[in-house]
Amino acid sequence: DLRAMVLRKEIFALEPIADDQFQPASLDLRLGPTAYRVRASFLPGKGSVKAKLDEFAMHAMDITGGGVLEKGCVYIIPLLEGLDLRHRTSAMGNPKSSTGRLDVFTRLITDAGTAFDQVREQYSGMLYAEVSPRTFSVLVRKGSRLGQLRVRRGRPIASDGFMRRLQQEHGLVQSPEPEGADARAVEIVNGVPVRVDLQGR
């Protein structure tokens, strides 16, 4: 499906998309040649990311051959990939697991975006990464892959009523109620709650 979207130019790129960017359920996203240092994280709202960069960028850095992103600083980096999504098609971004292990905070932003890592239905435009190293400075270059894109068709999020029926019939999660209580009586509101008992019983 992802390859078909590339052929239809729903997913496009400034440079040819490499075969190893395709993962079983996602597409790796590549950093472009320029990183913009900004004072703080932002969402463009009704405007474009470029317009916000013109207003807020402290300086631009060419990372074509490599550049150091300093610990504790925030950078906006235009990606090589863009989208021209069809009706009922949206997407979401998430960091690659290797990025998380390096403690590099990264998330996806779009033009006119009002939420991080969310690409609205029928979005048409380029993609951008917000990158902030947390523990130590990191060396990146054009083509580095810090994030992934997952595509959604329709409305894949199930309703609370449907999730309640699944819980009653199959027991999606076990309630932390004491013994004897109904272990399937889980309050489901805006999704199924998942909690972790760190003390351990």
Coordinates of N, CA and C in Angstrom, one line a residue:
D1 N 0.8 -1.2 0.0 CA 0.0 0.0 0.0 C 0.9 1.3 0.0
L2 N 1.9 1.3 0.8 CA 2.8 2.4 0.8 C 3.5 2.6 -0.5
R3 N 3.9 1.6 -1.1 CA 4.6 1.7 -2.5 C 3.6 2.2 -3.5
A4 N 2.3 1.7 -3.4 CA 1.3 2.2 -4.3 C 1.1 3.7 -4.1
M5 N 1.1 4.2 -2.9 CA 0.9 5.6 -2.6 C 2.1 6.4 -3.2
V6 N 3.3 5.9 -3.2 CA 4.4 6.5 -3.8 C 4.2 6.6 -5.4
L7 N 3.7 5.5 -6.0 CA 3.5 5.5 -7.4 C 2.4 6.5 -7.8
R8 N 1.4 6.7 -6.9 CA 0.3 7.7 -7.2 C 0.7 9.1 -6.7
K9 N 1.9 9.2 -6.2 CA 2.4 10.5 -5.7 C 1.6 11.1 -4.6
E10 N 0.9 10.2 -3.8 CA 0.3 10.6 -2.6 C 1.5 10.8 -1.5
I11 N 2.5 10.0 -1.7 CA 3.7 10.2 -0.9 C 4.8 10.6 -2.0
F12 N 5.4 11.7 -1.8 CA 6.5 12.1 -2.8 C 7.7 12.6 -2.0
A13 N 8.8 12.8 -2.7 CA 10.0 13.2 -2.0 C 10.9 14.1 -3.0
L14 N 11.7 14.9 -2.4 CA 12.6 15.7 -3.1 C 13.8 14.9 -3.8
E15 N 14.0 13.7 -3.2 CA 15.0 12.8 -3.7 C 14.3 11.4 -3.8
P16 N 14.6 10.5 -4.7 CA 13.9 9.2 -4.8 C 13.9 8.5 -3.5
I17 N 12.7 7.9 -3.2 CA 12.5 7.2 -2.0 C 13.3 5.8 -2.1
A18 N 14.1 5.6 -1.1 CA 14.9 4.3 -1.1 C 14.1 3.1 -0.7
D19 N 14.4 2.0 -1.3 CA 13.7 0.8 -1.0 C 13.7 0.4 0.5
D20 N 14.8 0.7 1.2 CA 14.8 0.3 2.6 C 14.1 1.3 3.5
Q21 N 13.5 2.3 3.0 CA 12.7 3.2 3.8 C 11.3 2.5 4.1
F22 N 10.9 1.6 3.3 CA 9.6 0.9 3.5 C 9.8 -0.1 4.6
Q23 N 9.0 0.1 5.6 CA 8.9 -0.9 6.7 C 7.5 -1.6 6.6
P24 N 7.3 -2.7 7.4 CA 6.1 -3.4 7.3 C 4.8 -2.6 7.5
A25 N 4.9 -1.6 8.4 CA 3.7 -0.8 8.6 C 4.0 0.7 8.6
S26 N 5.1 1.1 8.1 CA 5.5 2.6 8.1 C 6.5 2.9 7.0
L27 N 6.7 4.2 6.9 CA 7.8 4.6 6.0 C 8.7 5.5 6.7
D28 N 10.0 5.2 6.7 CA 11.0 6.0 7.3 C 11.1 7.4 6.6
L29 N 11.2 8.4 7.4 CA 11.3 9.8 6.9 C 12.8 10.3 7.1
R30 N 13.2 11.1 6.1 CA 14.6 11.5 6.0 C 14.7 13.0 6.3
L31 N 15.8 13.4 7.0 CA 16.0 14.8 7.2 C 16.5 15.4 5.9
G32 N 16.1 16.7 5.7 CA 16.5 17.5 4.6 C 17.9 18.1 4.9
P33 N 18.4 19.0 4.0 CA 19.7 19.5 4.2 C 19.9 20.7 5.1
T34 N 18.8 21.2 5.7 CA 18.9 22.4 6.5 C 18.2 22.2 7.9
A35 N 18.9 22.5 9.0 CA 18.3 22.5 10.3 C 18.2 23.9 10.8
Y36 N 17.0 24.3 11.3 CA 16.8 25.6 11.9 C 16.7 25.6 13.4
R37 N 17.6 26.3 14.0 CA 17.5 26.4 15.5 C 16.4 27.4 15.9
V38 N 15.5 27.0 16.8 CA 14.5 27.9 17.2 C 14.5 28.0 18.7
R39 N 13.9 29.0 19.3 CA 14.0 29.2 20.7 C 13.2 28.2 21.5
A40 N 12.1 27.8 20.9 CA 11.2 26.9 21.6 C 10.3 26.1 20.6
S41 N 9.7 25.1 21.0 CA 8.8 24.3 20.2 C 7.6 25.2 19.8
F42 N 7.0 24.9 18.6 CA 5.8 25.6 18.2 C 5.0 24.8 17.2
L43 N 3.7 25.1 17.1 CA 2.9 24.6 16.1 C 2.4 25.7 15.2
P44 N 2.3 25.6 13.9 CA 2.0 26.7 13.0 C 0.6 27.2 13.1
G45 N -0.3 26.4 13.6 CA -1.7 26.8 13.6 C -2.2 27.0 12.2
K46 N -2.7 28.2 11.9 CA -3.3 28.5 10.6 C -2.3 28.8 9.5
G47 N -1.0 29.0 10.0 CA 0.0 29.4 9.0 C 0.8 28.2 8.6
S48 N 1.9 28.6 7.8 CA 2.8 27.5 7.4 C 4.1 27.5 8.3
V49 N 4.7 26.3 8.3 CA 5.9 26.2 9.1 C 7.0 27.1 8.6
K50 N 7.1 27.3 7.3 CA 8.1 28.2 6.7 C 7.9 29.7 7.2
A51 N 6.7 30.1 7.3 CA 6.4 31.5 7.8 C 6.8 31.6 9.3
K52 N 6.6 30.6 10.0 CA 7.0 30.6 11.5 C 8.5 30.6 11.6
L53 N 9.1 29.8 10.7 CA 10.6 29.8 10.7 C 11.2 31.1 10.4
D54 N 10.6 31.8 9.4 CA 11.0 33.2 9.1 C 10.9 34.1 10.3
E55 N 9.9 33.8 11.1 CA 9.7 34.7 12.3 C 10.5 34.3 13.5
F56 N 10.7 32.9 13.7 CA 11.3 32.5 15.0 C 12.7 31.8 14.9
A57 N 13.1 31.5 13.7 CA 14.4 30.8 13.6 C 15.5 31.7 14.0
M58 N 16.5 31.2 14.8 CA 17.6 31.9 15.3 C 18.7 31.9 14.2
H59 N 18.9 30.7 13.7 CA 19.9 30.6 12.6 C 19.6 29.3 11.8
A60 N 20.2 29.2 10.6 CA 20.0 27.9 9.8 C 21.4 27.3 9.7
M61 N 21.4 26.0 9.7 CA 22.7 25.2 9.6 C 22.6 24.2 8.5
D62 N 23.6 24.2 7.7 CA 23.6 23.2 6.6 C 24.1 21.9 7.2
I63 N 23.3 20.8 7.1 CA 23.7 19.5 7.6 C 23.9 18.5 6.5
T64 N 24.1 19.0 5.3 CA 24.3 18.1 4.1 C 25.4 17.1 4.4
G65 N 26.5 17.5 4.8 CA 27.6 16.7 5.1 C 27.8 16.3 6.6
G66 N 26.8 16.7 7.4 CA 26.8 16.5 8.8 C 26.8 17.7 9.6
G67 N 26.1 17.7 10.7 CA 26.0 18.9 11.6 C 25.6 18.4 13.0
V68 N 26.1 19.1 14.0 CA 25.8 18.7 15.4 C 24.6 19.5 15.9
L69 N 23.6 18.7 16.4 CA 22.5 19.3 17.1 C 22.8 19.3 18.6
E70 N 22.8 20.5 19.2 CA 23.3 20.6 20.6 C 22.2 20.1 21.6
K71 N 22.7 19.5 22.7 CA 21.8 19.1 23.7 C 21.0 20.2 24.3
G72 N 19.7 20.0 24.5 CA 18.9 21.0 25.1 C 18.3 22.0 24.2
C73 N 18.7 22.0 22.9 CA 18.3 23.0 21.9 C 17.2 22.3 21.0
V74 N 16.4 23.2 20.5 CA 15.2 22.8 19.6 C 15.5 23.1 18.2
Y75 N 15.3 22.2 17.3 CA 15.6 22.4 15.8 C 14.4 22.0 15.0
I76 N 14.1 22.7 14.0 CA 13.1 22.4 13.0 C 13.8 22.0 11.7
I77 N 13.6 20.8 11.2 CA 14.3 20.3 10.0 C 13.2 19.9 9.0
P78 N 13.2 20.6 7.8 CA 12.3 20.2 6.8 C 12.8 18.8 6.3
L79 N 11.8 17.9 6.1 CA 12.1 16.6 5.6 C 12.1 16.5 4.1
L80 N 12.7 15.4 3.6 CA 12.7 15.2 2.1 C 11.4 14.7 1.6
E81 N 10.5 14.2 2.5 CA 9.2 13.7 2.1 C 8.1 14.7 2.3
G82 N 7.1 14.5 1.4 CA 5.9 15.3 1.5 C 4.7 14.4 1.2
L83 N 3.5 15.0 1.4 CA 2.2 14.2 1.2 C 1.2 15.0 0.3
D84 N 0.4 14.2 -0.4 CA -0.7 14.7 -1.1 C -1.8 13.7 -0.9
L85 N -2.4 13.7 0.2 CA -3.3 12.6 0.6 C -4.7 12.8 0.0
R86 N -5.3 11.6 -0.2 CA -6.7 11.6 -0.8 C -7.7 11.7 0.3
H87 N -9.0 11.7 -0.2 CA -10.1 11.7 0.7 C -10.1 10.5 1.7
R88 N -10.4 10.7 2.9 CA -10.4 9.7 4.0 C -9.1 9.1 4.3
T89 N -8.0 9.8 3.9 CA -6.6 9.3 4.2 C -5.9 10.3 5.1
S90 N -5.4 9.9 6.2 CA -4.7 10.8 7.1 C -3.4 10.0 7.5
A91 N -2.6 10.6 8.4 CA -1.3 9.9 8.8 C -0.9 10.4 10.1
M92 N 0.0 9.7 10.7 CA 0.6 10.1 12.0 C 2.1 9.7 12.0
G93 N 2.8 10.5 12.7 CA 4.3 10.3 12.8 C 4.7 9.7 14.2
N94 N 5.7 9.0 14.2 CA 6.3 8.6 15.5 C 7.8 8.4 15.4
P95 N 8.5 8.5 16.5 CA 10.0 8.4 16.4 C 10.4 6.9 16.1
K96 N 11.5 6.7 15.4 CA 12.0 5.3 15.3 C 12.5 4.9 16.7
S97 N 12.5 3.6 17.0 CA 12.9 3.1 18.3 C 14.3 3.5 18.6
S98 N 15.2 3.5 17.6 CA 16.6 3.8 17.8 C 16.8 5.3 18.3
T99 N 15.9 6.2 17.8 CA 15.9 7.6 18.2 C 15.6 7.7 19.6
G100 N 14.6 7.0 20.1 CA 14.2 7.0 21.5 C 15.3 6.5 22.4
R101 N 16.0 5.5 22.0 CA 17.1 4.9 22.8 C 18.3 5.9 22.9
L102 N 18.4 6.8 21.9 CA 19.4 7.8 22.0 C 19.0 9.1 22.8
D103 N 17.7 9.0 23.3 CA 17.1 10.1 24.0 C 17.1 11.4 23.2
V104 N 16.8 11.2 21.9 CA 16.6 12.4 21.0 C 15.1 12.6 20.8
F105 N 14.5 13.7 21.3 CA 13.1 13.9 21.3 C 12.8 14.4 19.9
T106 N 11.9 13.7 19.2 CA 11.5 14.1 17.8 C 10.1 13.9 17.6
R107 N 9.4 14.9 16.8 CA 8.0 14.7 16.5 C 7.8 15.4 15.2
L108 N 6.7 15.0 14.5 CA 6.3 15.5 13.2 C 5.4 16.7 13.3
I109 N 5.7 17.7 12.4 CA 4.7 18.8 12.3 C 4.4 19.1 10.8
T110 N 3.3 19.7 10.6 CA 2.8 20.0 9.2 C 2.4 21.5 9.1
D111 N 2.3 21.9 7.9 CA 1.7 23.3 7.7 C 0.3 23.3 8.3
A112 N -0.1 24.4 8.9 CA -1.4 24.5 9.5 C -1.8 23.5 10.5
G113 N -0.7 22.9 11.1 CA -0.9 21.8 12.1 C -1.3 22.4 13.4
T114 N -2.2 21.7 14.1 CA -2.6 22.1 15.5 C -2.3 21.0 16.5
A115 N -1.6 19.9 16.1 CA -1.2 18.9 17.0 C 0.0 18.2 16.4
F116 N 0.9 17.9 17.3 CA 2.1 17.2 16.9 C 1.8 15.8 16.5
D117 N 2.6 15.3 15.5 CA 2.5 13.9 15.0 C 1.2 13.5 14.4
Q118 N 0.4 14.5 14.1 CA -0.9 14.2 13.4 C -0.9 14.9 12.0
V119 N -1.2 14.2 11.0 CA -1.4 14.7 9.6 C -2.8 14.6 9.3
R120 N -3.5 15.7 9.1 CA -4.9 15.7 8.9 C -5.3 15.1 7.5
E121 N -6.5 14.7 7.4 CA -7.1 14.1 6.2 C -6.9 15.1 5.0
Q122 N -6.4 14.5 3.9 CA -6.2 15.2 2.6 C -5.1 16.3 2.7
Y123 N -4.2 16.1 3.6 CA -3.1 17.1 3.8 C -2.3 17.1 2.5
S124 N -1.9 18.3 2.0 CA -1.0 18.4 0.9 C 0.1 19.4 1.2
G125 N 1.3 18.9 1.2 CA 2.5 19.7 1.6 C 3.6 18.9 2.1
M126 N 4.7 19.7 2.4 CA 5.9 19.0 2.9 C 5.7 18.7 4.4
L127 N 6.6 17.9 4.9 CA 6.6 17.5 6.3 C 7.9 18.0 7.0
Y128 N 7.8 18.2 8.3 CA 8.9 18.8 9.1 C 9.1 18.0 10.4
A129 N 10.3 17.9 10.8 CA 10.6 17.3 12.1 C 11.1 18.3 13.1
E130 N 10.5 18.2 14.3 CA 11.1 19.0 15.5 C 12.0 18.0 16.2
V131 N 13.3 18.4 16.4 CA 14.3 17.5 17.0 C 14.9 18.3 18.1
S132 N 15.0 17.6 19.3 CA 15.7 18.2 20.5 C 16.4 17.1 21.2
P133 N 17.8 17.0 21.1 CA 18.6 16.1 21.9 C 18.5 16.4 23.4
R134 N 18.2 15.3 24.2 CA 18.0 15.5 25.6 C 19.2 15.2 26.5
T135 N 20.0 14.2 26.1 CA 21.0 13.8 27.0 C 22.4 14.2 26.6
F136 N 22.6 14.2 25.2 CA 23.9 14.6 24.7 C 23.7 15.1 23.3
S137 N 24.7 15.9 22.8 CA 24.6 16.4 21.4 C 24.7 15.3 20.4
V138 N 24.1 15.4 19.3 CA 24.1 14.3 18.3 C 24.5 14.9 16.9
L139 N 25.2 14.0 16.2 CA 25.6 14.3 14.8 C 24.5 13.8 13.8
V140 N 24.0 14.6 13.0 CA 23.0 14.2 12.0 C 23.5 14.7 10.6
R141 N 22.9 14.2 9.6 CA 23.2 14.7 8.3 C 21.9 14.5 7.4
K142 N 21.9 15.1 6.3 CA 20.8 14.9 5.3 C 20.6 13.5 5.0
G143 N 19.4 13.0 5.2 CA 19.1 11.6 4.9 C 19.0 10.8 6.2
S144 N 19.4 11.4 7.4 CA 19.3 10.7 8.7 C 17.8 10.4 8.9
R145 N 17.5 9.2 9.5 CA 16.1 8.8 9.7 C 15.8 8.8 11.2
L146 N 15.1 9.8 11.6 CA 14.7 9.8 13.0 C 13.3 9.5 13.3
G147 N 12.4 9.6 12.3 CA 11.0 9.3 12.5 C 10.4 8.5 11.4
Q148 N 9.2 8.1 11.6 CA 8.4 7.2 10.7 C 7.1 7.8 10.4
L149 N 6.5 7.4 9.3 CA 5.1 7.8 9.0 C 4.2 6.6 8.9
R150 N 3.1 6.7 9.5 CA 2.1 5.6 9.4 C 0.8 6.2 8.8
V151 N 0.3 5.5 7.8 CA -0.9 6.1 7.1 C -2.2 5.4 7.5
R152 N -3.2 6.2 7.6 CA -4.5 5.6 8.0 C -5.6 5.9 7.0
R153 N -6.4 5.0 6.7 CA -7.6 5.2 5.8 C -8.9 5.1 6.6
G154 N -9.8 6.0 6.4 CA -11.1 5.9 7.1 C -10.9 6.4 8.5
R155 N -11.7 5.8 9.4 CA -11.6 6.2 10.9 C -11.3 4.9 11.6
P156 N -10.0 4.6 11.8 CA -9.7 3.3 12.4 C -9.9 3.2 13.9
I157 N -10.1 4.4 14.5 CA -10.3 4.3 16.0 C -11.7 3.8 16.3
A158 N -11.7 2.7 17.1 CA -13.0 2.1 17.4 C -13.8 2.9 18.5
S159 N -15.1 2.8 18.4 CA -15.9 3.6 19.4 C -15.8 2.9 20.8
D160 N -16.1 3.7 21.8 CA -16.1 3.1 23.2 C -17.1 2.0 23.3
G161 N -18.2 2.1 22.7 CA -19.2 1.0 22.7 C -18.7 -0.3 22.2
F162 N -18.0 -0.2 21.0 CA -17.4 -1.4 20.4 C -16.3 -2.0 21.3
M163 N -15.5 -1.1 22.0 CA -14.5 -1.6 22.9 C -15.1 -2.2 24.1
R164 N -16.2 -1.7 24.6 CA -16.9 -2.3 25.8 C -17.3 -3.7 25.5
R165 N -17.9 -3.9 24.2 CA -18.4 -5.2 23.9 C -17.2 -6.2 23.8
L166 N -16.1 -5.7 23.2 CA -14.9 -6.6 23.1 C -14.4 -6.9 24.5
Q167 N -14.4 -6.0 25.4 CA -14.0 -6.2 26.8 C -14.9 -7.2 27.5
Q168 N -16.2 -7.1 27.3 CA -17.1 -8.0 28.0 C -17.0 -9.4 27.4
E169 N -16.8 -9.5 26.1 CA -16.7 -10.8 25.4 C -15.4 -11.5 25.5
H170 N -14.3 -10.7 25.5 CA -13.0 -11.3 25.4 C -12.0 -10.9 26.5
G171 N -12.3 -9.8 27.2 CA -11.4 -9.4 28.3 C -10.1 -8.8 27.7
L172 N -10.2 -7.6 27.1 CA -9.0 -6.9 26.6 C -8.0 -6.7 27.6
V173 N -8.5 -6.1 28.8 CA -7.6 -5.8 29.9 C -8.2 -6.4 31.2
Q174 N -7.3 -6.6 32.1 CA -7.8 -7.1 33.4 C -7.9 -6.0 34.4
S175 N -9.0 -5.9 35.0 CA -9.2 -4.8 36.0 C -8.4 -5.1 37.3
P176 N -7.9 -4.0 37.9 CA -7.1 -4.2 39.2 C -8.0 -4.4 40.4
E177 N -9.3 -4.8 40.2 CA -10.2 -5.0 41.3 C -9.8 -6.2 42.1
P178 N -10.1 -6.1 43.4 CA -9.8 -7.2 44.3 C -10.5 -8.5 43.9
E179 N -9.9 -9.7 44.4 CA -10.5 -11.0 44.0 C -12.0 -11.0 44.3
G180 N -12.7 -11.7 43.4 CA -14.1 -11.8 43.6 C -14.9 -10.8 42.8
A181 N -14.3 -9.6 42.5 CA -14.9 -8.6 41.7 C -14.9 -9.0 40.3
D182 N -15.7 -8.3 39.5 CA -15.7 -8.6 38.0 C -14.5 -8.0 37.4
A183 N -13.6 -8.9 37.0 CA -12.3 -8.4 36.4 C -12.5 -7.7 35.0
R184 N -13.7 -7.9 34.5 CA -13.9 -7.3 33.2 C -14.7 -6.0 33.3
A185 N -15.0 -5.5 34.5 CA -15.7 -4.3 34.7 C -14.7 -3.1 34.6
V186 N -14.3 -2.8 33.4 CA -13.3 -1.7 33.3 C -14.1 -0.5 32.7
E187 N -13.8 0.6 33.3 CA -14.5 1.8 32.7 C -13.7 2.3 31.5
I188 N -14.4 2.2 30.3 CA -13.8 2.6 29.1 C -14.4 3.9 28.6
V189 N -13.5 4.9 28.6 CA -13.9 6.3 28.2 C -12.7 6.8 27.3
N190 N -13.1 7.2 26.1 CA -12.1 7.6 25.1 C -11.0 6.6 24.9
G191 N -11.3 5.3 24.9 CA -10.4 4.2 24.7 C -10.3 3.4 26.0
V192 N -9.4 2.3 25.9 CA -9.3 1.4 27.0 C -8.1 1.8 27.9
P193 N -8.4 2.0 29.2 CA -7.3 2.4 30.1 C -6.3 1.3 30.3
V194 N -5.1 1.6 30.3 CA -4.0 0.6 30.7 C -3.2 1.2 31.8
R195 N -3.1 0.5 32.9 CA -2.3 1.0 34.0 C -1.2 -0.1 34.4
V196 N -0.2 0.4 35.0 CA 0.9 -0.5 35.5 C 1.1 -0.3 37.0
D197 N 1.1 -1.5 37.7 CA 1.3 -1.5 39.1 C 2.8 -1.7 39.3
L198 N 3.5 -0.6 39.6 CA 4.9 -0.6 39.8 C 5.4 -1.3 41.1
Q199 N 4.5 -1.3 42.1 CA 4.8 -2.0 43.3 C 4.8 -3.5 43.2
G200 N 3.8 -4.0 42.4 CA 3.7 -5.4 42.1 C 3.1 -6.1 43.4
R201 N 2.0 -6.8 43.1 CA 1.4 -7.5 44.2 C 1.8 -9.0 44.2

